[in-house]
Structures are given as C-alpha cells and as structure tokens.
Amino acid sequence: MQSSRNLDRFLALKDFEQPARKRLPRPLFGYVSGAAEDSATLHANADAFNDVDLVPRVLVDVSARSQNVTLFGRTYSAPFGIAPMGISAMTAYRGDIVQARAAAEASIPMILSGASLIRMEDVHAIAPHTWFQAYLPRDMQHIDALINRAKTAGFETLVVTVDLSVAANRENNIRNGFSLPLRPGFRLAMDGLTRPKWLLKTFVRTLWRYGMPHFENAFAERGLPILAPETLRDFSDHDHFTWEHIRHIRQAWKGPLIVKGIMHPADARIAQDVGVDGIIVSNHGGRQLDGAIAPLRILPEVVAATTLPVMIDSGFRRGSHVLKALALGASFVFVGRPFNYAAAIAGQPGVARAIALLKAEVDRNMAMLGLTNCADIDRSYIRFRNILKNGGNPGAFH
C-alpha cells in the first residue's frame, strides 16, 4: 500500500489508473478498466465532456462557497458519490468496506453493488447511510426475499439496475484472462505471482481470514463462490424483466427507490409513472451496449421528460465534468472506476485522497465560474461545440 505521504503525488483521478494497472493482475485490471466490444461507448463517454464549454462569470463574491447537495432528505458534502462496482473486494482488501467508510467520513453516498463479495450487513454496520444496488433475482419470491434482507439490514435507499437484460460481449475479459466464474489455471496463477503485493495483501489475506469469496448480496441467502459455474447466470439472466417488476418493488420498498440504467426519455416518463423516486442516467460505463449514446448527451432530454431527480454516471473524472452535468440538469453524479483504483493502491486513504481531489476541483471551478452554490449552475454557464454539426444552434446537444 502507498503511504499517506506518497499519496501527495496523486493530483487527479486519472493518476490512479496506471499505478493500479501495475499493482493488479492483468485479468482483474482488465475487468475493471474494460468495456464491451470495441469500447466505442467507453470513449464516447469521455469525449462528450469535450463538447461542452464552461462560461464563467466574474466579479462575483464567491468567498462563501458550498457544494452541499440535499437528496432524498439527506444533505451531502459534495454533488458526487461512489458508483456501485462489483467484486471490489478482489481489487482491494475489503474493498467495499474501505470505499464505504471513506465515503461516510467525507459525507458523500456510496452505492454497494449487488455483485459485491462482502455481506451487505457488514458494510451497513460500517457506513449506515450506504445505498444498496440490486441485480434482481429471477423470480418474485427471490426478489421479495432480497428486498426484505436489505430492509432488515437497515438500508434506506434501494437502487435497481435495469440495463443488464443479457450478458454483455466483453471480449476484453477473454483477452485478459478474466472470467466469471473465475477459472484457476496457469495463466491466472502467473498473473498473480507477478503481482506479489496484491497476491499477499489482498487475495491471500482474504482467503486466510474469510475463505473463498462468495457473491454475498445477489440473493437473500449467501450467493455462489466466484468459482461456481452458475455465477454468470445469476447476473445476466434478466431478459424477462419488465416495468411490472419495478411496480412490485415499489409496493414493497417504502424508502427511496432509484432505477439505474435509464437512457431514453420515454423510460424516464415510465419510471415516474411507476412511482420511483429517482433515476440514474447510465450506460454502465460502456460495459453493456457498445455504441450506446453517452449519458451526458442524452441528459437534457431525460431531464425534460420527468420531474424526478435525475442522477448520472459513466465517464466522470473531473470536477468540471460534474459541474457540466449539473448545468445540464443533473441532480447528482456518481463516479466508479477511479475510486476502485484508489482503493487498490492505498485502501481507505487512497479513496479519501481521490474524494478530496474531486471535491477540491469542484470547489475551485465553482469559484472561477462565479458560483457559491451547486444549485445555481444552469444552462447559462455552458455552451456547446460543434455548432455546425448541430444545425447552427449553439444550444443544441444531441
């Protein structure tokens, strides 16, 4: 692990990626960093931010700035949180817990993945205001049981991911030697041996203290071990789900209910009609449908289609990215991979460093834009590039 002193060399979220590549076995780093097929959507997510320019105001008294945001009755210290990421406990020792604890101490939300390897009860005990993200089981009986478990554990906010009807075509996983179920073999063993710090401090330490990792939160009961052949089915056999399942969950879950994976304005309207409390515009970080539109590009249409709080993820790396999304109508932003890398490099101090860097960027950019509050940024603070492509309308963004 990096010492706190060494963390000073990380100056931006992007700085965590290459050290994480060096620390993690190739299959694991490829799993976290990779996307579907040609990674076109992964790159489109990043490119979308370059089509939006910020328009600063000057001679505004910005000496008293606050980036606090209130969401579902709770006030957070920044307009961003940590997105759900599966198997984080394989990339960092007790990865979900170190991320949840760092988020709690920074007063931002963290969403625990349904594909996590640490019991939801253990994470909630450390960080009680963590949100829980569910991949729905195959039938209503198992759905009800999982919801009841999350209630009993004390979770207040439930996030249901809906863009996983079938398994994505993640060719990069095959090329890098990653698979679910995890298949032990010579190549995987060699990858581990060439990363001795990860092998001893994360994998062997986990095995010694907790045994073979299982998917702990896919069902009401303990899920399968990562070596089980049926593992992939549990997270991809969702092609029969419809809005009726969300209606059913709405009746059962009385706290804030959020649907993650909305990309079409029509679906945003349906979500509101069904009675959910918020949506997250997301293309799964480019990990599902390659060629899908970047969330930032469709965000204005989704915001216009609903009165629900509209959150967003996929590709966020800078404070300016966060503010661009807020200007386009987002209520909140979630960031994934960089926090995973930070945990892999330095555990909780690494995640805390990453959060602090992003907070500092948001604060600095607010001052230079002439803003004292996140709620004050709107479309007047941005302009769009590629005017000719958009039919000559500087306000168009398609």
Tab-separated table of N, CA and C in Angstrom, residues 52-175:
chain	number	residue	atom	x	y	z
A	52	VAL	N	-18.690	20.321	-24.387
A	52	VAL	CA	-19.346	21.311	-23.525
A	52	VAL	C	-18.291	22.248	-22.960
A	53	ASP	N	-18.458	23.527	-23.204
A	53	ASP	CA	-17.551	24.535	-22.656
A	53	ASP	C	-18.230	25.273	-21.513
A	54	LEU	N	-17.458	25.598	-20.509
A	54	LEU	CA	-17.971	26.368	-19.381
A	54	LEU	C	-17.837	27.865	-19.662
A	55	VAL	N	-18.814	28.637	-19.216
A	55	VAL	CA	-18.837	30.090	-19.440
A	55	VAL	C	-18.812	30.778	-18.077
A	56	PRO	N	-17.647	31.258	-17.636
A	56	PRO	CA	-17.543	31.823	-16.283
A	56	PRO	C	-18.126	33.228	-16.175
A	57	ARG	N	-18.610	33.530	-14.985
A	57	ARG	CA	-18.972	34.901	-14.608
A	57	ARG	C	-17.874	35.445	-13.707
A	58	VAL	N	-17.690	36.792	-13.714
A	58	VAL	CA	-16.612	37.391	-12.931
A	58	VAL	C	-17.156	38.444	-11.974
A	59	LEU	N	-16.289	38.900	-11.081
A	59	LEU	CA	-16.604	39.925	-10.085
A	59	LEU	C	-17.840	39.557	-9.267
A	60	VAL	N	-17.892	38.287	-8.932
A	60	VAL	CA	-18.930	37.781	-8.045
A	60	VAL	C	-18.267	37.421	-6.717
A	61	ASP	N	-18.883	37.791	-5.620
A	61	ASP	CA	-18.333	37.437	-4.313
A	61	ASP	C	-18.549	35.936	-4.092
A	62	VAL	N	-17.473	35.159	-4.216
A	62	VAL	CA	-17.568	33.708	-4.062
A	62	VAL	C	-16.802	33.248	-2.820
A	63	SER	N	-16.663	34.164	-1.873
A	63	SER	CA	-15.870	33.841	-0.680
A	63	SER	C	-16.561	32.831	0.235
A	64	ALA	N	-17.877	32.712	0.118
A	64	ALA	CA	-18.622	31.746	0.936
A	64	ALA	C	-19.254	30.708	0.018
A	65	ARG	N	-18.455	29.695	-0.332
A	65	ARG	CA	-18.938	28.671	-1.272
A	65	ARG	C	-19.356	27.411	-0.532
A	66	SER	N	-20.371	26.757	-1.060
A	66	SER	CA	-20.794	25.467	-0.514
A	66	SER	C	-21.191	24.567	-1.672
A	67	GLN	N	-20.673	23.333	-1.667
A	67	GLN	CA	-21.093	22.375	-2.676
A	67	GLN	C	-22.040	21.324	-2.083
A	68	ASN	N	-22.654	21.642	-0.922
A	68	ASN	CA	-23.622	20.740	-0.321
A	68	ASN	C	-24.812	20.518	-1.245
A	69	VAL	N	-25.286	19.290	-1.268
A	69	VAL	CA	-26.454	18.921	-2.076
A	69	VAL	C	-27.383	18.078	-1.202
A	70	THR	N	-28.670	18.405	-1.223
A	70	THR	CA	-29.657	17.619	-0.490
A	70	THR	C	-30.391	16.705	-1.461
A	71	LEU	N	-30.421	15.421	-1.115
A	71	LEU	CA	-31.000	14.409	-1.994
A	71	LEU	C	-31.754	13.409	-1.129
A	72	PHE	N	-33.049	13.228	-1.426
A	72	PHE	CA	-33.892	12.287	-0.685
A	72	PHE	C	-33.826	12.543	0.822
A	73	GLY	N	-33.837	13.831	1.184
A	73	GLY	CA	-33.911	14.207	2.579
A	73	GLY	C	-32.598	14.203	3.324
A	74	ARG	N	-31.498	13.901	2.655
A	74	ARG	CA	-30.197	13.869	3.316
A	74	ARG	C	-29.243	14.832	2.589
A	75	THR	N	-28.461	15.568	3.359
A	75	THR	CA	-27.531	16.533	2.780
A	75	THR	C	-26.133	15.928	2.705
A	76	TYR	N	-25.548	16.015	1.521
A	76	TYR	CA	-24.199	15.501	1.280
A	76	TYR	C	-23.239	16.668	1.060
A	77	SER	N	-21.961	16.422	1.306
A	77	SER	CA	-20.969	17.496	1.284
A	77	SER	C	-20.456	17.812	-0.111
A	78	ALA	N	-20.901	17.066	-1.108
A	78	ALA	CA	-20.461	17.270	-2.491
A	78	ALA	C	-21.542	16.736	-3.422
A	79	PRO	N	-21.540	17.165	-4.686
A	79	PRO	CA	-22.569	16.716	-5.628
A	79	PRO	C	-22.220	15.415	-6.328
A	80	PHE	N	-21.354	14.602	-5.708
A	80	PHE	CA	-20.977	13.328	-6.320
A	80	PHE	C	-20.858	12.252	-5.248
A	81	GLY	N	-20.973	10.995	-5.695
A	81	GLY	CA	-20.805	9.851	-4.811
A	81	GLY	C	-20.080	8.738	-5.537
A	82	ILE	N	-19.964	7.589	-4.871
A	82	ILE	CA	-19.241	6.444	-5.418
A	82	ILE	C	-20.236	5.469	-6.028
A	83	ALA	N	-20.042	5.165	-7.291
A	83	ALA	CA	-20.931	4.270	-8.026
A	83	ALA	C	-20.720	2.827	-7.593
A	84	PRO	N	-21.717	1.957	-7.806
A	84	PRO	CA	-21.543	0.541	-7.456
A	84	PRO	C	-20.574	-0.153	-8.396
A	85	MET	N	-19.694	-0.958	-7.819
A	85	MET	CA	-18.712	-1.706	-8.601
A	85	MET	C	-18.592	-3.108	-8.039
A	86	GLY	N	-18.820	-4.108	-8.869
A	86	GLY	CA	-18.767	-5.487	-8.429
A	86	GLY	C	-17.355	-5.960	-8.127
A	87	ILE	N	-17.285	-6.985	-7.323
A	87	ILE	CA	-16.071	-7.692	-6.885
A	87	ILE	C	-14.947	-6.748	-6.449
A	88	SER	N	-15.305	-5.630	-5.831
A	88	SER	CA	-14.293	-4.676	-5.367
A	88	SER	C	-13.378	-5.275	-4.305
A	89	ALA	N	-13.850	-6.308	-3.612
A	89	ALA	CA	-13.010	-6.932	-2.597
A	89	ALA	C	-11.933	-7.819	-3.196
A	90	MET	N	-11.933	-7.989	-4.524
A	90	MET	CA	-10.845	-8.688	-5.199
A	90	MET	C	-9.758	-7.726	-5.655
A	91	THR	N	-10.103	-6.470	-5.861
A	91	THR	CA	-9.112	-5.494	-6.300
A	91	THR	C	-8.460	-4.772	-5.130
A	92	ALA	N	-9.150	-4.712	-3.986
A	92	ALA	CA	-8.592	-4.121	-2.768
A	92	ALA	C	-9.079	-4.934	-1.588
A	93	TYR	N	-8.254	-5.083	-0.586
A	93	TYR	CA	-8.652	-5.852	0.587
A	93	TYR	C	-9.853	-5.176	1.257
A	94	ARG	N	-10.954	-5.949	1.379
A	94	ARG	CA	-12.210	-5.430	1.930
A	94	ARG	C	-12.635	-4.160	1.196
A	95	GLY	N	-12.525	-4.219	-0.128
A	95	GLY	CA	-12.688	-3.032	-0.964
A	95	GLY	C	-13.988	-2.291	-0.764
A	96	ASP	N	-15.111	-3.008	-0.640
A	96	ASP	CA	-16.390	-2.330	-0.459
A	96	ASP	C	-16.428	-1.573	0.859
A	97	ILE	N	-15.823	-2.153	1.883
A	97	ILE	CA	-15.833	-1.508	3.198
A	97	ILE	C	-14.947	-0.273	3.207
A	98	VAL	N	-13.760	-0.347	2.599
A	98	VAL	CA	-12.888	0.832	2.624
A	98	VAL	C	-13.500	1.976	1.815
A	99	GLN	N	-14.199	1.653	0.721
A	99	GLN	CA	-14.865	2.705	-0.045
A	99	GLN	C	-16.039	3.288	0.729
A	100	ALA	N	-16.824	2.419	1.370
A	100	ALA	CA	-17.993	2.894	2.117
A	100	ALA	C	-17.563	3.752	3.303
A	101	ARG	N	-16.501	3.328	4.005
A	101	ARG	CA	-16.035	4.096	5.155
A	101	ARG	C	-15.485	5.456	4.709
A	102	ALA	N	-14.717	5.476	3.624
A	102	ALA	CA	-14.173	6.751	3.122
A	102	ALA	C	-15.294	7.678	2.694
A	103	ALA	N	-16.317	7.117	2.045
A	103	ALA	CA	-17.460	7.935	1.626
A	103	ALA	C	-18.192	8.497	2.831
A	104	ALA	N	-18.415	7.659	3.852
A	104	ALA	CA	-19.124	8.112	5.043
A	104	ALA	C	-18.364	9.227	5.741
A	105	GLU	N	-17.056	9.072	5.852
A	105	GLU	CA	-16.260	10.098	6.529
A	105	GLU	C	-16.219	11.400	5.741
A	106	ALA	N	-16.384	11.310	4.419
A	106	ALA	CA	-16.416	12.504	3.579
A	106	ALA	C	-17.821	13.045	3.406
A	107	SER	N	-18.823	12.347	3.973
A	107	SER	CA	-20.228	12.739	3.885
A	107	SER	C	-20.727	12.777	2.439
A	108	ILE	N	-20.385	11.713	1.696
A	108	ILE	CA	-20.962	11.513	0.374
A	108	ILE	C	-21.530	10.093	0.324
A	109	PRO	N	-22.459	9.797	-0.585
A	109	PRO	CA	-23.035	8.451	-0.646
A	109	PRO	C	-22.156	7.485	-1.426
A	110	MET	N	-22.183	6.243	-1.012
A	110	MET	CA	-21.568	5.154	-1.753
A	110	MET	C	-22.654	4.127	-2.011
A	111	ILE	N	-22.700	3.569	-3.219
A	111	ILE	CA	-23.687	2.554	-3.570
A	111	ILE	C	-23.000	1.195	-3.551
A	112	LEU	N	-23.449	0.316	-2.667
A	112	LEU	CA	-22.901	-1.029	-2.578
A	112	LEU	C	-23.467	-1.888	-3.698
A	113	SER	N	-22.584	-2.551	-4.450
A	113	SER	CA	-23.013	-3.362	-5.581
A	113	SER	C	-23.643	-4.669	-5.130
A	114	GLY	N	-24.677	-5.106	-5.846
A	114	GLY	CA	-25.249	-6.425	-5.636
A	114	GLY	C	-24.285	-7.530	-6.019
A	115	ALA	N	-23.234	-7.196	-6.764
A	115	ALA	CA	-22.208	-8.169	-7.141
A	115	ALA	C	-20.994	-8.067	-6.241
A	116	SER	N	-21.203	-7.600	-5.013
A	116	SER	CA	-20.097	-7.457	-4.076
A	116	SER	C	-19.807	-8.775	-3.376
A	117	LEU	N	-18.622	-8.856	-2.793
A	117	LEU	CA	-18.149	-10.070	-2.135
A	117	LEU	C	-18.116	-9.923	-0.618
A	118	ILE	N	-18.725	-8.855	-0.109
A	118	ILE	CA	-18.801	-8.596	1.329
A	118	ILE	C	-20.271	-8.433	1.701
A	119	ARG	N	-20.695	-9.058	2.775
A	119	ARG	CA	-22.088	-9.037	3.182
A	119	ARG	C	-22.589	-7.607	3.357
A	120	MET	N	-23.792	-7.352	2.857
A	120	MET	CA	-24.367	-6.017	2.972
A	120	MET	C	-24.470	-5.587	4.440
A	121	GLU	N	-24.736	-6.539	5.334
A	121	GLU	CA	-24.844	-6.219	6.751
A	121	GLU	C	-23.531	-5.682	7.309
A	122	ASP	N	-22.429	-6.230	6.849
A	122	ASP	CA	-21.113	-5.779	7.317
A	122	ASP	C	-20.798	-4.368	6.825
A	123	VAL	N	-21.180	-4.081	5.589
A	123	VAL	CA	-20.943	-2.744	5.035
A	123	VAL	C	-21.840	-1.730	5.734
A	124	HIS	N	-23.108	-2.083	5.933
A	124	HIS	CA	-24.040	-1.158	6.584
A	124	HIS	C	-23.604	-0.843	8.015
A	125	ALA	N	-23.039	-1.828	8.699
A	125	ALA	CA	-22.587	-1.597	10.072
A	125	ALA	C	-21.476	-0.556	10.119
A	126	ILE	N	-20.659	-0.502	9.074
A	126	ILE	CA	-19.555	0.461	8.994
A	126	ILE	C	-20.045	1.826	8.521
A	127	ALA	N	-20.968	1.823	7.550
A	127	ALA	CA	-21.439	3.070	6.931
A	127	ALA	C	-22.956	2.984	6.737
A	128	PRO	N	-23.735	3.374	7.756
A	128	PRO	CA	-25.184	3.136	7.749
A	128	PRO	C	-25.962	3.842	6.637
A	129	HIS	N	-25.395	4.878	6.052
A	129	HIS	CA	-26.138	5.598	5.012
A	129	HIS	C	-25.732	5.183	3.595
A	130	THR	N	-25.032	4.052	3.494
A	130	THR	CA	-24.709	3.487	2.184
A	130	THR	C	-25.994	3.086	1.473
A	131	TRP	N	-26.047	3.284	0.156
A	131	TRP	CA	-27.173	2.817	-0.647
A	131	TRP	C	-26.882	1.384	-1.100
A	132	PHE	N	-27.937	0.630	-1.375
A	132	PHE	CA	-27.743	-0.738	-1.877
A	132	PHE	C	-28.285	-0.855	-3.299
A	133	GLN	N	-27.454	-1.395	-4.184
A	133	GLN	CA	-27.837	-1.611	-5.581
A	133	GLN	C	-28.093	-3.093	-5.809
A	134	ALA	N	-29.245	-3.412	-6.391
A	134	ALA	CA	-29.629	-4.809	-6.589
A	134	ALA	C	-29.683	-5.160	-8.069
A	135	TYR	N	-29.123	-6.343	-8.378
A	135	TYR	CA	-29.452	-7.029	-9.619
A	135	TYR	C	-30.563	-8.009	-9.261
A	136	LEU	N	-31.709	-7.863	-9.888
A	136	LEU	CA	-32.866	-8.618	-9.429
A	136	LEU	C	-32.703	-10.115	-9.657
A	137	PRO	N	-33.071	-10.914	-8.646
A	137	PRO	CA	-33.119	-12.364	-8.854
A	137	PRO	C	-34.159	-12.730	-9.897
A	138	ARG	N	-34.260	-14.022	-10.195
A	138	ARG	CA	-35.030	-14.460	-11.363
A	138	ARG	C	-36.540	-14.483	-11.167
A	139	ASP	N	-37.033	-14.484	-9.936
A	139	ASP	CA	-38.483	-14.577	-9.738
A	139	ASP	C	-38.883	-13.701	-8.560
A	140	MET	N	-40.197	-13.452	-8.458
A	140	MET	CA	-40.719	-12.530	-7.454
A	140	MET	C	-40.414	-13.003	-6.037
A	141	GLN	N	-40.470	-14.295	-5.806
A	141	GLN	CA	-40.212	-14.808	-4.472
A	141	GLN	C	-38.806	-14.437	-4.005
A	142	HIS	N	-37.815	-14.617	-4.884
A	142	HIS	CA	-36.442	-14.276	-4.527
A	142	HIS	C	-36.241	-12.760	-4.472
A	143	ILE	N	-36.964	-12.019	-5.315
A	143	ILE	CA	-36.895	-10.554	-5.271
A	143	ILE	C	-37.389	-10.061	-3.911
A	144	ASP	N	-38.550	-10.561	-3.480
A	144	ASP	CA	-39.106	-10.152	-2.192
A	144	ASP	C	-38.156	-10.485	-1.050
A	145	ALA	N	-37.541	-11.650	-1.122
A	145	ALA	CA	-36.631	-12.067	-0.057
A	145	ALA	C	-35.406	-11.157	0.006
A	146	LEU	N	-34.870	-10.774	-1.165
A	146	LEU	CA	-33.708	-9.884	-1.191
A	146	LEU	C	-34.073	-8.509	-0.646
A	147	ILE	N	-35.241	-7.995	-1.031
A	147	ILE	CA	-35.684	-6.690	-0.543
A	147	ILE	C	-35.868	-6.724	0.967
A	148	ASN	N	-36.456	-7.780	1.463
A	148	ASN	CA	-36.641	-7.902	2.907
A	148	ASN	C	-35.306	-7.961	3.633
A	149	ARG	N	-34.320	-8.624	3.029
A	149	ARG	CA	-32.998	-8.669	3.654
A	149	ARG	C	-32.393	-7.271	3.720
A	150	ALA	N	-32.511	-6.511	2.626
A	150	ALA	CA	-31.958	-5.150	2.620
A	150	ALA	C	-32.660	-4.274	3.649
A	151	LYS	N	-33.980	-4.435	3.783
A	151	LYS	CA	-34.722	-3.694	4.810
A	151	LYS	C	-34.220	-4.046	6.198
A	152	THR	N	-34.115	-5.345	6.460
A	152	THR	CA	-33.684	-5.812	7.770
A	152	THR	C	-32.274	-5.336	8.094
A	153	ALA	N	-31.433	-5.272	7.068
A	153	ALA	CA	-30.065	-4.794	7.272
A	153	ALA	C	-30.016	-3.312	7.609
A	154	GLY	N	-31.088	-2.574	7.289
A	154	GLY	CA	-31.169	-1.165	7.637
A	154	GLY	C	-30.956	-0.193	6.498
A	155	PHE	N	-30.861	-0.691	5.270
A	155	PHE	CA	-30.660	0.209	4.141
A	155	PHE	C	-31.903	1.078	3.927
A	156	GLU	N	-31.651	2.339	3.608
A	156	GLU	CA	-32.736	3.278	3.375
A	156	GLU	C	-33.032	3.456	1.893
A	157	THR	N	-31.998	3.381	1.067
A	157	THR	CA	-32.128	3.698	-0.362
A	157	THR	C	-31.779	2.473	-1.194
A	158	LEU	N	-32.688	2.119	-2.083
A	158	LEU	CA	-32.507	0.956	-2.955
A	158	LEU	C	-32.346	1.421	-4.397
A	159	VAL	N	-31.306	0.921	-5.059
A	159	VAL	CA	-31.031	1.214	-6.461
A	159	VAL	C	-31.183	-0.085	-7.245
A	160	VAL	N	-32.061	-0.095	-8.243
A	160	VAL	CA	-32.263	-1.282	-9.073
A	160	VAL	C	-31.661	-1.017	-10.445
A	161	THR	N	-30.672	-1.823	-10.819
A	161	THR	CA	-30.033	-1.687	-12.130
A	161	THR	C	-30.835	-2.460	-13.165
A	162	VAL	N	-31.164	-1.792	-14.278
A	162	VAL	CA	-32.114	-2.372	-15.235
A	162	VAL	C	-31.536	-2.550	-16.638
A	163	ASP	N	-30.233	-2.300	-16.824
A	163	ASP	CA	-29.662	-2.377	-18.176
A	163	ASP	C	-28.818	-3.635	-18.351
A	164	LEU	N	-29.243	-4.727	-17.730
A	164	LEU	CA	-28.467	-5.961	-17.771
A	164	LEU	C	-29.366	-7.123	-18.194
A	165	SER	N	-30.105	-6.932	-19.290
A	165	SER	CA	-31.044	-7.982	-19.723
A	165	SER	C	-30.319	-9.254	-20.122
A	166	VAL	N	-29.148	-9.118	-20.743
A	166	VAL	CA	-28.312	-10.263	-21.107
A	166	VAL	C	-26.858	-9.898	-20.829
A	167	ALA	N	-25.998	-10.909	-20.809
A	167	ALA	CA	-24.582	-10.656	-20.577
A	167	ALA	C	-23.981	-9.888	-21.747
A	168	ALA	N	-23.168	-8.893	-21.426
A	168	ALA	CA	-22.522	-8.095	-22.467
A	168	ALA	C	-21.418	-8.894	-23.153
A	169	ASN	N	-21.039	-8.424	-24.340
A	169	ASN	CA	-19.959	-9.048	-25.103
A	169	ASN	C	-18.637	-8.381	-24.711
A	170	ARG	N	-18.082	-8.813	-23.579
A	170	ARG	CA	-16.853	-8.215	-23.075
A	170	ARG	C	-15.653	-9.033	-23.543
A	171	GLU	N	-15.283	-8.801	-24.789
A	171	GLU	CA	-14.162	-9.530	-25.376
A	171	GLU	C	-12.873	-9.271	-24.627
A	172	ASN	N	-12.766	-8.071	-24.045
A	172	ASN	CA	-11.539	-7.737	-23.319
A	172	ASN	C	-11.313	-8.692	-22.152
A	173	ASN	N	-12.392	-9.158	-21.523
A	173	ASN	CA	-12.228	-10.104	-20.414
A	173	ASN	C	-11.575	-11.396	-20.888
A	174	ILE	N	-12.011	-11.873	-22.057
A	174	ILE	CA	-11.435	-13.101	-22.598
A	174	ILE	C	-9.967	-12.889	-22.928
A	175	ARG	N	-9.661	-11.767	-23.556
A	175	ARG	CA	-8.275	-11.485	-23.938
A	175	ARG	C	-7.367	-11.327	-22.721
